[in-house]
Coordinates of C-alpha atoms and ligand atoms in Angstrom, one line a residue:
M22 CA 171.6 9.1 156.3
L23 CA 170.1 12.2 157.7
D24 CA 167.3 12.5 155.2
K25 CA 165.9 9.1 156.3
K26 CA 166.3 10.0 160.1
I27 CA 164.2 13.2 159.7
R28 CA 161.3 11.2 158.1
R29 CA 160.7 9.8 161.6
W30 CA 160.8 13.0 163.5
R31 CA 157.4 14.1 164.9
H32 CA 158.8 16.2 167.7
V33 CA 162.1 17.9 168.3
F34 CA 163.5 20.3 170.8
K35 CA 165.7 23.3 169.9
L36 CA 168.3 24.2 172.4
D37 CA 170.1 27.5 172.3
P38 CA 173.8 27.4 173.3
N39 CA 173.6 31.0 174.4
R40 CA 170.9 30.4 177.0
M41 CA 171.3 28.9 180.5
L42 CA 169.7 25.6 181.2
S43 CA 170.1 23.6 184.4
D44 CA 171.3 20.0 184.4
L45 CA 168.0 18.9 185.7
A46 CA 166.1 20.6 182.9
L47 CA 168.5 19.3 180.3
E48 CA 168.1 15.8 181.6
M49 CA 164.3 16.0 181.4
I50 CA 164.5 17.3 177.9
C51 CA 167.0 14.6 176.7
K52 CA 164.9 11.8 178.4
S53 CA 161.6 13.1 177.1
D54 CA 161.1 10.7 174.2
T55 CA 161.5 13.5 171.8
D56 CA 162.8 12.3 168.4
A57 CA 165.8 14.7 168.3
I58 CA 167.6 17.7 169.8
I59 CA 168.5 20.6 167.5
I60 CA 171.3 22.9 168.9
G61 CA 171.3 26.3 167.4
G62 CA 170.3 29.9 167.7
T63 CA 170.7 33.4 166.2
D64 CA 172.7 35.5 168.8
G65 CA 175.9 34.8 170.6
I66 CA 176.5 31.4 169.1
T67 CA 180.2 30.4 169.3
Y68 CA 182.2 27.2 168.9
E69 CA 182.8 27.0 172.6
N70 CA 179.2 27.4 173.8
T71 CA 178.0 24.9 171.1
Q72 CA 180.7 22.3 172.0
Q73 CA 179.8 22.7 175.7
L74 CA 176.1 22.1 175.1
L75 CA 176.9 19.2 172.8
D76 CA 179.0 17.6 175.5
R77 CA 176.2 17.9 178.0
V78 CA 173.7 16.4 175.6
R79 CA 176.0 13.6 174.8
K80 CA 175.5 12.1 178.3
Y81 CA 172.1 10.9 176.9
P82 CA 171.4 8.6 174.0
V83 CA 169.3 11.2 172.1
F84 CA 169.9 12.0 168.4
C85 CA 171.5 15.5 168.2
V86 CA 172.1 17.8 165.3
Q87 CA 173.5 21.3 164.9
E88 CA 171.6 24.0 163.0
I89 CA 174.3 26.1 161.6
S90 CA 174.1 29.9 161.7
K91 CA 177.8 30.8 161.9
I92 CA 180.4 29.0 160.0
D93 CA 183.1 29.4 162.7
A94 CA 180.8 27.7 165.3
V95 CA 180.5 24.5 163.4
V96 CA 181.4 21.7 165.9
P97 CA 182.4 18.2 164.7
G98 CA 180.8 15.2 166.4
F99 CA 177.0 16.0 165.9
D100 CA 174.8 13.2 164.4
G101 CA 173.9 15.6 161.6
Y102 CA 173.9 19.2 160.4
L103 CA 170.9 21.4 159.3
I104 CA 171.6 24.4 157.2
P105 CA 168.9 27.1 157.0
A106 CA 168.4 28.9 153.8
V107 CA 166.0 31.9 154.6
L108 CA 163.6 31.9 151.7
N109 CA 162.0 35.3 152.5
S110 CA 165.2 37.1 153.5
G111 CA 165.8 40.5 152.0
D112 CA 169.5 39.7 151.9
T113 CA 170.7 37.0 149.6
N114 CA 173.6 36.2 152.0
W115 CA 171.0 34.3 154.1
F116 CA 169.9 32.2 151.2
L117 CA 173.1 31.5 149.3
G118 CA 176.0 33.9 150.0
A119 CA 177.1 32.5 153.3
H120 CA 176.6 29.0 152.0
H121 CA 178.8 29.7 149.1
Q122 CA 181.5 31.2 151.2
A123 CA 181.3 28.2 153.6
L124 CA 181.6 25.7 150.8
K125 CA 184.5 27.6 149.3
A126 CA 186.4 27.4 152.5
Y127 CA 185.4 24.0 153.8
G128 CA 183.8 22.1 150.9
D129 CA 186.3 19.3 150.9
F130 CA 185.4 18.3 154.5
I131 CA 181.5 18.2 154.4
P132 CA 180.0 14.8 155.5
W133 CA 177.3 15.1 152.8
N134 CA 175.2 12.2 154.0
H135 CA 174.7 14.0 157.3
V136 CA 173.9 17.5 156.0
L137 CA 170.5 18.8 154.9
L138 CA 169.3 22.2 153.7
E139 CA 166.2 23.7 155.3
G140 CA 164.0 26.1 153.4
Y141 CA 163.1 28.6 156.2
L142 CA 160.1 30.8 156.1
T143 CA 160.5 33.2 159.0
C144 CA 157.1 34.7 159.8
N145 CA 157.4 36.6 163.0
P146 CA 158.5 40.2 162.5
E147 CA 159.6 40.5 166.1
A148 CA 161.8 37.4 166.1
K149 CA 165.6 38.0 166.1
V150 CA 165.9 35.7 163.1
S151 CA 163.6 37.9 161.1
R152 CA 165.4 41.0 162.0
V153 CA 168.9 39.7 161.4
T154 CA 168.0 38.2 158.0
K155 CA 165.8 41.3 157.0
A156 CA 163.0 39.0 156.2
N157 CA 159.9 40.1 154.6
T158 CA 157.3 38.7 157.1
D159 CA 154.3 40.4 155.6
L160 CA 153.2 37.2 153.9
T161 CA 149.8 36.2 152.5
V162 CA 148.6 32.6 152.0
D163 CA 149.5 33.0 148.3
D164 CA 153.0 34.0 149.2
C165 CA 153.4 31.0 151.4
V166 CA 152.2 28.7 148.7
A167 CA 154.6 30.2 146.2
Y168 CA 157.5 29.7 148.7
V169 CA 156.5 26.1 149.2
R170 CA 156.5 25.6 145.4
L171 CA 159.9 27.3 145.1
A172 CA 161.5 25.2 147.9
D173 CA 159.8 21.9 147.5
R174 CA 159.1 21.6 143.7
L175 CA 161.8 23.8 142.2
Y176 CA 164.7 23.5 144.6
R177 CA 163.5 20.1 145.9
L178 CA 164.7 21.0 149.5
P179 CA 164.2 18.2 152.0
I180 CA 162.7 20.5 154.7
F181 CA 160.3 23.4 154.6
Y182 CA 160.4 25.1 158.0
I183 CA 157.7 27.5 159.0
E184 CA 159.4 29.5 161.8
Y185 CA 157.3 31.8 164.1
S186 CA 159.9 31.8 166.7
G187 CA 158.5 33.3 169.9
T188 CA 154.9 33.6 168.8
F189 CA 152.1 31.2 168.0
G190 CA 151.6 31.2 164.2
D191 CA 148.9 31.6 161.6
V192 CA 147.3 28.2 161.1
E193 CA 146.0 29.3 157.7
I194 CA 149.6 29.8 156.5
V195 CA 150.5 26.4 157.9
K196 CA 147.5 24.6 156.3
A197 CA 148.4 26.3 152.9
A198 CA 151.9 25.0 153.2
R199 CA 150.5 21.5 154.0
S200 CA 148.3 21.5 151.0
E201 CA 151.2 22.3 148.6
V202 CA 154.1 20.3 150.1
S203 CA 154.8 17.2 148.0
S204 CA 158.1 15.6 149.2
A205 CA 159.7 18.0 151.7
R206 CA 159.2 17.5 155.4
L207 CA 157.1 20.3 156.9
F208 CA 158.4 21.6 160.2
Y209 CA 156.6 24.1 162.4
G210 CA 158.2 26.0 165.3
G211 CA 156.9 29.0 167.3
G212 CA 155.2 29.8 170.5
L213 CA 153.9 26.4 171.5
T214 CA 153.1 26.5 175.2
T215 CA 149.7 24.8 175.5
E216 CA 148.1 21.5 174.5
E217 CA 145.4 23.4 172.6
Q218 CA 148.1 25.1 170.5
V219 CA 150.0 21.8 169.8
K220 CA 146.7 20.2 168.9
T221 CA 146.0 23.0 166.4
M222 CA 149.3 22.8 164.6
A223 CA 150.5 19.2 164.9
P224 CA 148.0 17.6 162.6
H225 CA 149.1 19.8 159.7
V226 CA 152.9 19.3 159.9
D227 CA 155.3 16.5 160.0
T228 CA 157.5 17.8 162.8
I229 CA 156.8 20.1 165.7
V230 CA 159.8 22.2 167.1
V231 CA 159.7 23.4 170.6
G232 CA 162.3 25.9 171.8
N233 CA 161.5 28.8 174.2
L234 CA 159.2 26.9 176.5
I235 CA 162.1 24.7 177.6
Y236 CA 163.7 27.8 179.2
F237 CA 160.7 28.9 181.3
N238 CA 158.8 25.7 181.9
A239 CA 160.9 22.5 181.2
Q240 CA 158.2 20.3 182.7
R241 CA 155.6 21.6 180.4
A242 CA 158.0 21.5 177.5
V243 CA 158.4 17.7 178.2
Q244 CA 154.6 17.3 178.1
T245 CA 154.6 18.7 174.4
V246 CA 156.1 15.4 173.3
A247 CA 153.1 13.4 174.5
W248 CA 150.7 16.1 173.1
V249 CA 152.3 15.7 169.7
K250 CA 152.5 11.9 169.8
K251 CA 149.0 11.4 171.3
N252 CA 147.7 13.4 168.3
Q253 CA 149.7 11.0 166.0
Q254 CA 148.3 8.0 167.7
R255 CA 144.7 9.2 167.3
K256 CA 145.4 9.8 163.6
K257 CA 146.7 6.2 163.2
V258 CA 143.6 4.9 165.0
K259 CA 141.4 6.9 162.7
R260 CA 143.2 5.7 159.6
S261 CA 142.9 2.0 160.7
Q262 CA 139.2 2.4 161.5
V263 CA 138.6 3.9 158.0
K264 CA 140.5 0.9 156.5
K265 CA 138.4 -1.5 158.4
R266 CA 135.2 0.1 157.3
Q267 CA 136.4 0.0 153.7
K268 CA 136.9 -3.8 154.0
Ligands
1GP561 C1 162.7 28.4 167.2 O1 161.1 27.2 165.8 C2 161.8 27.3 167.1 O2 163.7 28.4 166.2 C3 160.8 27.1 168.2 O3 160.1 28.3 168.4 O4 161.2 29.0 170.5 O5 158.9 29.9 169.9 O6 159.3 27.5 170.6 P1 159.9 28.7 169.9

């Protein structure tokens, strides 16, 4: 069941089927000890380029899911499927219209145990996803808190995804989301290129998503896995020290 799998994700890579990646870089990413690979993107996504990338990733034993942005690009054979619902989109198509159409056409064939809806908050006005979805990215901390309550408390979505695609985000927004999330997994993606940035965001979220860095410095992208997991180790050690002191 995908909902159980995502509970163990601390770090994931996002690969874009519409971008070139050498075999060597792909191998490094797939063998990096990341928890999963997400295949998806905003522009130029087709059945063919998604299938080709899945076939290349399948040479490695890494868990691989598709993030669906176009219904005619859905490829069978992934370990799971993530469906974004853009909470701050100015066009309801990106929140429910496309989803309704997809279920109307293919609703009898959905492997429900392997599908999850992601409540997306897209925060970088320059990102393609914000432009395409006509997102209102002018968000205060209070807006963010209200979106978390909407997604996590009212709709009970399994994932709340803070998306700053292409730029490093506002940690206050992320902290506000952390303080309000009750059962959703909190994902953060956007502009992570240095250990300092990873150390700033990772403690406040459940899952770190790294995308763009793969395409200009795959070696450094691989390092982000250790940066995230080292942080997690430190937290575990701290927790066990506190427990010992309490005994
Ligand atoms: C993009 O959230 C991911 O969808 C990761 O963002 O590409 O900026 O790393 P970057």
